[in-house]
Amino acid sequence: MSTLRHRTTVLAAATTAVLALALTACGGDDTGTKSAGSASDAAVAAASTGASQPAADATTTNTGATKANTSKTGTSNGSAKTGGGTGSDGNTSDSYAYKHPCQSGDLSIRVYPREGSATQQVIEVNNVGANSCGLSYFPRVSLGASKASDHSSDIQPAVPGGLGGAPAYPVKPKTAALAVIDLNPSGANGLTWIDEMNVLADGDHMPNADTQNFELGPDVKVRDPKLGLYRSTVAEAVSSMKQAGTS
């Protein structure tokens, strides 16, 4: 009987131990599963984050490229290119000037004594407009009295003859056409009642109403005046003036 109780006790202890081990094993598997699940979730989150980050970077890069292209497009298609193309290819060319006579509103005219000469005056016609324009070969000039009511007796200078060539004298924007007139080439006694020079920049296309008047001063003596063609420098204008009166 004693032996039977001992075996029963041992069996019960063994069963308890087995149950404890089983419970421990089950608890470990449950813990392991949860741990594996957390790691998997973390990996998925990391993978998701990694996948979304390059997409964000790509968007930033594309946005930057778009901005750069917009800036470049604006530069190449902007007003600078359009203005440059118009200015260099058309509106500042001589061919454009030949077809577009100068308007008085686009011109500024000055008359002043030529340095080193007592009898010569420079007529300076500046193009203050945006485009090239064409002038007649020389300005229309007459010399008279500023207070006269009748200008039929005004003196007109001699000009060079044998003219021909281009249809007009071209003047680019911000440049000047220069003509020189010698009021008394010989220096002899001349008319003393003349004190005004009347200048029409383009006698071929402008109305007489666009004529401008310039005071010459009280000591001017006019005799056989000569006027040259428009030129780009004073020296060339003087040389042209000396050909006035010749064919």
Short mmCIF file of C-alpha atoms in Angstrom, two decimals:
data_model
loop_
_atom_site.label_atom_id
_atom_site.label_comp_id
_atom_site.label_asym_id
_atom_site.label_seq_id
_atom_site.Cartn_x
_atom_site.Cartn_y
_atom_site.Cartn_z
CA MET A 1 0.00 0.00 0.00
CA SER A 2 2.80 2.35 0.84
CA THR A 3 4.45 1.60 -2.47
CA LEU A 4 1.27 2.47 -4.37
CA ARG A 5 0.95 5.84 -2.66
CA HIS A 6 4.55 6.62 -3.49
CA ARG A 7 4.00 5.86 -7.15
CA THR A 8 0.85 7.97 -7.17
CA THR A 9 2.71 10.90 -5.64
CA VAL A 10 5.55 10.59 -8.14
CA LEU A 11 3.09 10.37 -11.02
CA ALA A 12 1.22 13.41 -9.80
CA ALA A 13 4.46 15.36 -9.49
CA ALA A 14 5.52 14.29 -12.94
CA THR A 15 2.15 15.31 -14.37
CA THR A 16 2.39 18.68 -12.66
CA ALA A 17 5.86 19.18 -14.08
CA VAL A 18 4.69 18.25 -17.56
CA LEU A 19 1.77 20.64 -17.33
CA ALA A 20 4.08 23.40 -16.12
CA LEU A 21 6.43 22.79 -19.01
CA ALA A 22 3.53 22.80 -21.45
CA LEU A 23 2.22 26.04 -20.07
CA THR A 24 5.70 27.55 -20.23
CA ALA A 25 6.11 26.40 -23.80
CA CYS A 26 2.75 27.85 -24.77
CA GLY A 27 3.57 31.16 -23.09
CA GLY A 28 6.92 31.32 -24.93
CA ASP A 29 5.31 30.65 -28.32
CA ASP A 30 2.73 33.36 -27.67
CA THR A 31 5.41 35.84 -26.67
CA GLY A 32 7.52 34.93 -29.67
CA THR A 33 4.61 35.38 -32.03
CA LYS A 34 3.90 38.84 -30.67
CA SER A 35 7.53 39.79 -30.93
CA ALA A 36 7.70 38.56 -34.49
CA GLY A 37 4.53 40.50 -35.25
CA SER A 38 5.99 43.74 -33.89
CA ALA A 39 9.17 43.26 -35.88
CA SER A 40 7.15 42.62 -39.02
CA ASP A 41 5.04 45.74 -38.45
CA ALA A 42 8.21 47.77 -37.92
CA ALA A 43 9.72 46.39 -41.10
CA VAL A 44 6.55 47.15 -43.05
CA ALA A 45 6.47 50.67 -41.62
CA ALA A 46 10.15 51.15 -42.41
CA ALA A 47 9.65 49.83 -45.94
CA SER A 48 6.64 52.09 -46.38
CA THR A 49 8.57 55.06 -45.09
CA GLY A 50 11.52 54.25 -47.31
CA ALA A 51 9.28 53.91 -50.34
CA SER A 52 7.49 57.18 -49.69
CA GLN A 53 10.67 59.18 -49.06
CA PRO A 54 12.15 58.76 -52.54
CA ALA A 55 8.79 59.74 -53.98
CA ALA A 56 8.89 62.97 -51.99
CA ASP A 57 12.46 63.63 -53.14
CA ALA A 58 11.47 63.02 -56.74
CA THR A 59 8.65 65.50 -56.39
CA THR A 60 11.04 68.08 -55.01
CA THR A 61 13.48 67.47 -57.84
CA ASN A 62 10.79 67.73 -60.46
CA THR A 63 9.49 70.91 -58.92
CA GLY A 64 12.96 72.37 -58.98
CA ALA A 65 13.40 71.37 -62.61
CA THR A 66 10.08 72.96 -63.48
CA LYS A 67 11.13 76.21 -61.85
CA ALA A 68 14.43 76.16 -63.66
CA ASN A 69 12.75 75.50 -67.00
CA THR A 70 10.26 78.26 -66.35
CA SER A 71 13.07 80.69 -65.64
CA LYS A 72 14.91 79.65 -68.77
CA THR A 73 11.76 79.86 -70.85
CA GLY A 74 11.06 83.29 -69.51
CA THR A 75 14.54 84.45 -70.43
CA SER A 76 14.52 83.04 -73.94
CA ASN A 77 10.97 84.03 -74.78
CA GLY A 78 10.83 87.28 -72.87
CA SER A 79 10.77 90.85 -74.06
CA ALA A 80 14.58 91.08 -74.17
CA LYS A 81 14.81 88.57 -76.99
CA THR A 82 11.77 89.97 -78.77
CA GLY A 83 13.07 93.52 -78.51
CA GLY A 84 16.59 92.50 -79.55
CA GLY A 85 15.31 90.57 -82.55
CA THR A 86 13.12 93.43 -83.69
CA GLY A 87 15.84 95.98 -83.15
CA SER A 88 18.72 94.11 -84.78
CA ASP A 89 16.78 92.43 -87.59
CA GLY A 90 14.41 95.16 -88.71
CA ASN A 91 13.91 98.48 -87.05
CA THR A 92 17.54 99.57 -86.93
CA SER A 93 18.49 98.45 -90.43
CA ASP A 94 19.13 100.75 -93.38
CA SER A 95 16.54 98.89 -95.43
CA TYR A 96 13.93 99.76 -92.81
CA ALA A 97 15.00 103.41 -92.89
CA TYR A 98 14.66 103.54 -96.69
CA LYS A 99 10.99 102.63 -96.37
CA HIS A 100 10.20 104.81 -93.34
CA PRO A 101 10.87 108.56 -93.63
CA CYS A 102 11.71 110.33 -90.39
CA GLN A 103 8.91 112.08 -88.55
CA SER A 104 9.57 115.49 -87.03
CA GLY A 105 8.40 114.21 -83.63
CA ASP A 106 11.26 111.66 -83.64
CA LEU A 107 13.94 114.26 -84.35
CA SER A 108 15.87 116.79 -82.31
CA ILE A 109 17.69 119.52 -84.26
CA ARG A 110 20.59 121.70 -83.15
CA VAL A 111 22.50 124.43 -84.99
CA TYR A 112 25.85 125.65 -83.67
CA PRO A 113 29.09 127.21 -84.97
CA ARG A 114 31.73 124.77 -86.19
CA GLU A 115 34.80 124.94 -84.03
CA GLY A 116 37.71 126.61 -85.84
CA SER A 117 35.57 128.46 -88.40
CA ALA A 118 34.05 131.93 -88.31
CA THR A 119 31.53 131.31 -91.09
CA GLN A 120 30.47 127.67 -90.85
CA GLN A 121 27.52 126.26 -88.91
CA VAL A 122 26.76 122.63 -88.05
CA ILE A 123 23.21 121.35 -88.47
CA GLU A 124 22.80 118.32 -86.23
CA VAL A 125 19.68 116.16 -86.65
CA ASN A 126 19.34 113.54 -83.91
CA ASN A 127 17.05 110.53 -84.18
CA VAL A 128 15.47 110.26 -80.75
CA GLY A 129 12.91 107.65 -81.87
CA ALA A 130 13.01 103.89 -81.36
CA ASN A 131 13.53 102.93 -85.02
CA SER A 132 15.77 103.85 -87.90
CA CYS A 133 14.33 106.37 -90.33
CA GLY A 134 15.27 108.00 -93.62
CA LEU A 135 16.07 111.64 -94.37
CA SER A 136 16.44 113.48 -97.65
CA TYR A 137 20.07 113.81 -98.79
CA PHE A 138 20.39 117.23 -97.15
CA PRO A 139 18.19 119.54 -95.04
CA ARG A 140 16.19 122.26 -96.71
CA VAL A 141 17.74 125.52 -95.51
CA SER A 142 16.93 129.16 -96.06
CA LEU A 143 18.50 132.29 -94.58
CA GLY A 144 16.52 135.42 -93.81
CA ALA A 145 15.40 138.04 -91.33
CA SER A 146 13.61 136.79 -88.26
CA LYS A 147 11.18 139.76 -88.20
CA ALA A 148 10.35 139.74 -91.89
CA SER A 149 6.70 139.18 -92.82
CA ASP A 150 7.64 138.09 -96.32
CA HIS A 151 10.31 135.41 -96.72
CA SER A 152 10.26 135.28 -100.50
CA SER A 153 13.65 136.98 -100.57
CA ASP A 154 15.32 134.51 -98.22
CA ILE A 155 18.62 133.11 -99.46
CA GLN A 156 19.00 129.41 -100.24
CA PRO A 157 22.48 127.85 -100.18
CA ALA A 158 24.03 125.94 -103.06
CA VAL A 159 24.14 122.15 -102.64
CA PRO A 160 26.19 119.38 -104.27
CA GLY A 161 24.89 118.16 -107.63
CA GLY A 162 24.88 114.78 -109.32
CA LEU A 163 23.04 113.11 -106.47
CA GLY A 164 21.95 109.49 -106.65
CA GLY A 165 22.18 106.15 -104.93
CA ALA A 166 20.20 105.09 -101.90
CA PRO A 167 16.61 106.33 -101.63
CA ALA A 168 17.32 108.19 -98.39
CA TYR A 169 19.99 108.97 -95.81
CA PRO A 170 19.46 106.39 -93.01
CA VAL A 171 19.67 107.47 -89.38
CA LYS A 172 19.74 104.85 -86.65
CA PRO A 173 18.18 105.46 -83.23
CA LYS A 174 20.30 107.58 -80.88
CA THR A 175 22.56 108.76 -83.72
CA ALA A 176 22.82 112.03 -85.64
CA ALA A 177 22.94 113.15 -89.23
CA LEU A 178 25.28 116.12 -89.66
CA ALA A 179 25.32 118.77 -92.34
CA VAL A 180 27.59 121.82 -92.54
CA ILE A 181 26.71 125.16 -94.09
CA ASP A 182 29.25 127.88 -94.86
CA LEU A 183 27.48 131.22 -94.76
CA ASN A 184 30.31 133.10 -96.44
CA PRO A 185 32.93 130.80 -98.00
CA SER A 186 34.97 133.67 -99.48
CA GLY A 187 34.90 135.82 -96.35
CA ALA A 188 33.98 138.89 -98.40
CA ASN A 189 31.45 141.51 -97.42
CA GLY A 190 27.98 140.02 -97.37
CA LEU A 191 24.40 140.67 -96.42
CA THR A 192 24.03 141.90 -92.87
CA TRP A 193 20.24 141.81 -92.52
CA ILE A 194 20.19 138.00 -92.29
CA ASP A 195 19.97 136.82 -88.68
CA GLU A 196 18.02 133.57 -88.89
CA MET A 197 18.43 130.11 -90.36
CA ASN A 198 15.34 128.09 -91.21
CA VAL A 199 15.83 124.32 -91.23
CA LEU A 200 13.50 121.59 -92.47
CA ALA A 201 15.16 118.27 -91.69
CA ASP A 202 13.60 116.46 -94.66
CA GLY A 203 12.45 118.62 -97.56
CA ASP A 204 11.22 115.59 -99.51
CA HIS A 205 8.65 114.31 -97.02
CA MET A 206 7.97 116.89 -94.28
CA PRO A 207 5.53 119.78 -94.56
CA ASN A 208 6.78 123.37 -94.34
CA ALA A 209 5.08 123.62 -90.94
CA ASP A 210 7.84 121.38 -89.52
CA THR A 211 10.49 124.02 -90.32
CA GLN A 212 12.48 125.17 -87.28
CA ASN A 213 14.09 128.58 -86.89
CA PHE A 214 17.53 129.26 -85.42
CA GLU A 215 19.03 132.64 -84.54
CA LEU A 216 22.39 133.38 -86.13
CA GLY A 217 23.37 136.54 -84.29
CA PRO A 218 23.82 140.21 -85.22
CA ASP A 219 27.29 140.08 -86.82
CA VAL A 220 26.65 137.46 -89.51
CA LYS A 221 27.51 138.33 -93.12
CA VAL A 222 26.02 136.00 -95.71
CA ARG A 223 27.36 135.66 -99.22
CA ASP A 224 27.11 132.71 -101.61
CA PRO A 225 26.40 130.17 -98.88
CA LYS A 226 27.12 126.50 -99.45
CA LEU A 227 25.47 123.49 -97.85
CA GLY A 228 26.73 119.91 -97.83
CA LEU A 229 24.97 116.57 -97.62
CA TYR A 230 24.14 114.69 -94.44
CA ARG A 231 27.11 112.79 -93.11
CA SER A 232 28.02 110.91 -89.92
CA THR A 233 30.95 113.16 -88.92
CA VAL A 234 31.60 116.89 -89.08
CA ALA A 235 34.76 116.38 -91.15
CA GLU A 236 32.84 114.42 -93.80
CA ALA A 237 30.08 117.04 -93.76
CA VAL A 238 32.64 119.81 -94.36
CA SER A 239 34.12 117.89 -97.25
CA SER A 240 30.66 117.48 -98.79
CA MET A 241 29.90 121.17 -98.30
CA LYS A 242 32.96 122.10 -100.35
CA GLN A 243 31.43 120.24 -103.30
CA ALA A 244 28.32 122.43 -103.25
CA GLY A 245 27.65 124.24 -106.50
CA THR A 246 29.41 121.60 -108.57
CA SER A 247 27.69 119.05 -110.74
#
